């Protein structure tokens, strides 16, 4: 009987020990799970505040960059516009030192109203600055289809020239010369149908000569050419002095 009680006591003690070990093992698993949760939560919490800071910084940087680009573009455009609007040098002294270039000129030739023999040569300055021309255009009269222009006719011009180093032409104004193809009105050469005009014979190459058709009924005899003037009337008066010293 005593022996049976002892065995029962031993079994109970063993069972208690096993249960204690099992409970200890369970507590260890719960502890591991709880420690993993907070670690993950802390990591998210730590990274979350940094994102708004980066976003705000990037937004500020972008705004500053756009503002700088905008002000730079506007400022550059305004400066260029102001410079262009101001225009160039329109003084005669500037023109004396700067011969006109063909690219800054527009040349027209047309009959003078009220005359059957006179033609107006109009040289317009379409550039931004004043420029200087020779005293009169270089003009020759010939046949458009001729292969040899050595026999072309050149008009007489006024003599006794002197004074300013060039004829100044301001921007958006014209230098005007008048040529009379047949001052006497007598029978003249009928094979001439073209006028060749070089706006500045002192500074421009012959290759920049422009050709103008005269028409089929032109008769040329002892042509006269005047100096550049600002009006047609003044140019006619100058033309009448051609051939005189």
Coordinates of C-alpha atoms in Angstrom, one line a residue:
X1 CA 0.0 0.0 0.0
X2 CA 2.8 2.3 0.9
X3 CA 4.6 1.5 -2.3
X4 CA 1.5 2.4 -4.4
X5 CA 1.2 5.8 -2.8
X6 CA 4.8 6.5 -3.6
X7 CA 4.4 5.7 -7.2
X8 CA 1.3 7.9 -7.5
X9 CA 3.2 10.8 -5.9
X10 CA 6.1 10.4 -8.4
X11 CA 3.8 10.3 -11.4
X12 CA 2.0 13.4 -10.2
X13 CA 5.3 15.2 -9.7
X14 CA 6.5 14.2 -13.2
X15 CA 3.2 15.3 -14.8
X16 CA 3.6 18.7 -13.0
X17 CA 7.1 19.1 -14.3
X18 CA 6.0 18.3 -17.9
X19 CA 3.2 20.8 -17.7
X20 CA 5.6 23.5 -16.4
X21 CA 8.0 22.9 -19.3
X22 CA 5.2 23.2 -21.8
X23 CA 3.9 26.5 -20.3
X24 CA 7.5 27.9 -20.4
X25 CA 7.8 27.0 -24.1
X26 CA 4.5 28.7 -25.0
X27 CA 5.6 31.9 -23.1
X28 CA 8.8 32.0 -25.2
X29 CA 6.8 31.9 -28.6
X30 CA 4.5 34.7 -27.5
X31 CA 7.5 36.9 -26.5
X32 CA 9.1 36.4 -30.0
X33 CA 6.0 37.3 -31.8
X34 CA 5.4 40.5 -29.8
X35 CA 9.0 41.7 -30.3
X36 CA 8.7 41.4 -34.1
X37 CA 5.6 43.5 -34.2
X38 CA 6.9 46.7 -32.5
X39 CA 10.2 46.5 -34.5
X40 CA 8.2 46.6 -37.8
X41 CA 6.0 49.4 -36.5
X42 CA 8.9 51.5 -35.4
X43 CA 10.6 51.2 -38.8
X44 CA 7.5 52.5 -40.6
X45 CA 7.1 55.3 -38.1
X46 CA 10.7 56.3 -38.5
X47 CA 10.5 56.4 -42.4
X48 CA 7.1 58.1 -42.6
X49 CA 8.1 61.6 -41.3
X50 CA 11.1 61.8 -43.7
X51 CA 8.9 61.5 -46.8
X52 CA 7.0 64.8 -46.3
X53 CA 10.3 66.6 -45.6
X54 CA 11.8 65.3 -48.9
X55 CA 8.6 66.2 -50.8
X56 CA 8.4 69.7 -49.4
X57 CA 12.1 70.3 -50.2
X58 CA 11.6 69.1 -53.8
X59 CA 8.5 71.3 -54.3
X60 CA 10.4 74.4 -53.0
X61 CA 13.3 73.6 -55.3
X62 CA 11.1 73.2 -58.3
X63 CA 9.2 76.5 -57.6
X64 CA 12.5 78.4 -57.2
X65 CA 13.8 76.9 -60.4
X66 CA 10.7 77.9 -62.4
X67 CA 10.7 81.4 -60.9
X68 CA 14.4 81.8 -61.9
X69 CA 13.7 80.6 -65.4
X70 CA 10.7 82.8 -65.8
X71 CA 12.5 86.0 -64.7
X72 CA 15.5 85.2 -66.8
X73 CA 13.5 84.7 -70.0
X74 CA 11.4 87.8 -69.4
X75 CA 14.4 89.9 -68.7
X76 CA 16.3 88.7 -71.8
X77 CA 13.3 89.3 -74.0
X78 CA 12.8 92.8 -72.7
X79 CA 16.4 93.8 -73.1
X80 CA 16.5 92.5 -76.7
X81 CA 13.3 94.3 -77.6
X82 CA 14.5 97.6 -76.1
X83 CA 17.7 97.4 -78.0
X84 CA 16.0 96.7 -81.3
X85 CA 13.4 99.4 -80.8
X86 CA 16.0 102.0 -80.1
X87 CA 17.2 101.8 -83.7
X88 CA 20.5 102.6 -85.2
X89 CA 22.7 105.7 -85.9
X90 CA 20.9 108.2 -88.2
X91 CA 23.6 110.9 -88.2
X92 CA 25.3 112.2 -91.4
X93 CA 28.7 111.8 -89.7
X94 CA 28.0 108.0 -89.3
X95 CA 26.9 107.8 -93.0
X96 CA 30.2 109.5 -94.2
X97 CA 32.1 106.6 -92.6
X98 CA 29.8 103.8 -93.5
X99 CA 29.1 103.2 -97.2
X100 CA 25.7 101.7 -98.0
X101 CA 25.5 98.0 -98.6
X102 CA 23.3 96.5 -101.3
X103 CA 21.5 94.4 -98.8
X104 CA 20.3 97.6 -97.0
X105 CA 19.0 99.2 -100.2
X106 CA 16.0 98.9 -102.4
X107 CA 16.3 100.3 -106.0
X108 CA 13.4 101.4 -108.2
X109 CA 13.4 102.9 -111.7
X110 CA 10.2 104.4 -113.2
X111 CA 9.2 107.1 -115.7
X112 CA 9.0 110.6 -114.3
X113 CA 5.4 111.9 -114.4
X114 CA 4.9 114.5 -117.0
X115 CA 8.0 113.7 -119.1
X116 CA 8.4 111.3 -122.1
X117 CA 12.2 111.0 -121.8
X118 CA 13.1 111.2 -118.1
X119 CA 13.4 108.3 -115.7
X120 CA 13.6 108.4 -111.9
X121 CA 16.1 106.3 -110.0
X122 CA 15.0 105.9 -106.4
X123 CA 17.4 104.3 -103.9
X124 CA 15.7 103.5 -100.6
X125 CA 17.6 102.8 -97.4
X126 CA 15.8 100.0 -95.7
X127 CA 18.5 99.4 -93.1
X128 CA 18.7 100.5 -89.5
X129 CA 21.5 103.0 -89.8
X130 CA 22.3 105.9 -92.1
X131 CA 24.8 105.1 -94.8
X132 CA 26.7 106.9 -97.5
X133 CA 26.3 106.7 -101.3
X134 CA 28.5 108.1 -104.1
X135 CA 27.3 111.4 -105.4
X136 CA 25.3 109.8 -108.2
X137 CA 24.5 106.2 -109.3
X138 CA 26.6 104.5 -112.0
X139 CA 24.4 104.1 -115.0
X140 CA 24.8 102.6 -118.4
X141 CA 22.2 102.1 -121.2
X142 CA 22.3 99.1 -123.6
X143 CA 20.5 96.1 -125.1
X144 CA 19.3 93.5 -122.6
X145 CA 20.2 90.6 -124.9
X146 CA 23.7 91.8 -125.9
X147 CA 26.6 89.5 -125.1
X148 CA 29.0 92.4 -125.3
X149 CA 28.2 95.6 -123.3
X150 CA 31.3 97.5 -124.3
X151 CA 29.2 99.8 -126.6
X152 CA 26.7 100.7 -123.8
X153 CA 26.0 104.4 -123.5
X154 CA 26.9 106.3 -120.3
X155 CA 25.2 109.6 -119.5
X156 CA 27.0 112.8 -118.7
X157 CA 26.9 114.1 -115.1
X158 CA 27.4 117.5 -113.4
X159 CA 31.1 118.6 -113.1
X160 CA 32.9 120.4 -110.4
X161 CA 32.0 117.9 -107.7
X162 CA 33.3 118.4 -104.1
X163 CA 32.2 118.8 -100.6
X164 CA 31.0 116.0 -98.2
X165 CA 32.7 112.6 -98.6
X166 CA 29.4 110.9 -99.5
X167 CA 25.7 111.5 -100.0
X168 CA 24.1 110.5 -96.7
X169 CA 20.8 108.5 -96.7
X170 CA 18.9 108.1 -93.4
X171 CA 16.9 105.0 -92.7
X172 CA 13.5 104.8 -94.4
X173 CA 14.4 107.6 -96.8
X174 CA 15.4 107.7 -100.4
X175 CA 18.2 109.1 -102.5
X176 CA 16.7 110.2 -105.9
X177 CA 18.5 110.8 -109.2
X178 CA 16.9 111.7 -112.5
X179 CA 18.2 110.7 -116.0
X180 CA 17.0 112.2 -119.2
X181 CA 17.4 109.7 -122.0
X182 CA 16.9 112.2 -124.8
X183 CA 17.0 115.8 -123.6
X184 CA 16.6 117.3 -127.1
X185 CA 13.8 114.9 -128.1
X186 CA 15.5 114.2 -131.5
X187 CA 15.7 110.8 -133.2
X188 CA 18.0 108.7 -131.1
X189 CA 19.2 105.1 -130.8
X190 CA 16.4 102.6 -130.8
X191 CA 18.2 99.4 -129.9
X192 CA 18.6 100.5 -126.3
X193 CA 16.0 98.8 -124.1
X194 CA 17.7 98.4 -120.7
X195 CA 19.1 100.6 -118.0
X196 CA 21.9 99.2 -115.7
X197 CA 22.1 100.8 -112.3
X198 CA 24.8 100.5 -109.6
X199 CA 23.7 102.5 -106.6
X200 CA 27.2 103.3 -105.4
X201 CA 29.9 103.1 -108.1
X202 CA 32.6 104.1 -105.6
X203 CA 32.2 101.2 -103.2
X204 CA 30.1 98.5 -104.7
X205 CA 31.4 95.8 -107.2
X206 CA 30.0 95.6 -110.7
X207 CA 28.3 92.3 -109.8
X208 CA 25.8 94.2 -107.7
X209 CA 24.5 96.2 -110.7
X210 CA 20.8 95.9 -111.3
X211 CA 19.0 95.9 -114.6
X212 CA 15.8 97.6 -115.5
X213 CA 13.7 97.3 -118.7
X214 CA 13.0 100.6 -120.5
X215 CA 10.4 99.4 -123.0
X216 CA 10.3 99.1 -126.8
X217 CA 9.8 102.8 -127.9
X218 CA 12.7 104.4 -126.1
X219 CA 15.1 106.6 -128.2
X220 CA 18.4 107.5 -126.5
X221 CA 20.5 110.5 -127.5
X222 CA 23.0 112.4 -125.4
X223 CA 21.5 111.2 -122.0
X224 CA 22.1 113.3 -118.9
X225 CA 22.2 112.2 -115.3
X226 CA 21.9 114.3 -112.2
X227 CA 23.3 113.9 -108.6
X228 CA 21.4 112.3 -105.8
X229 CA 18.9 114.6 -104.2
X230 CA 16.1 114.2 -101.6
X231 CA 13.2 115.1 -104.1
X232 CA 12.4 114.6 -107.7
X233 CA 12.3 118.3 -108.4
X234 CA 15.8 118.8 -107.0
X235 CA 17.1 115.8 -108.9
X236 CA 15.7 117.3 -112.2
X237 CA 17.4 120.6 -111.5
X238 CA 20.7 118.7 -110.9
X239 CA 20.3 116.7 -114.1
X240 CA 20.0 119.9 -116.1
X241 CA 23.5 120.8 -114.9
X242 CA 25.0 117.6 -116.4
X243 CA 27.8 118.3 -118.9
X244 CA 28.7 121.7 -117.3
X245 CA 31.7 122.3 -115.2

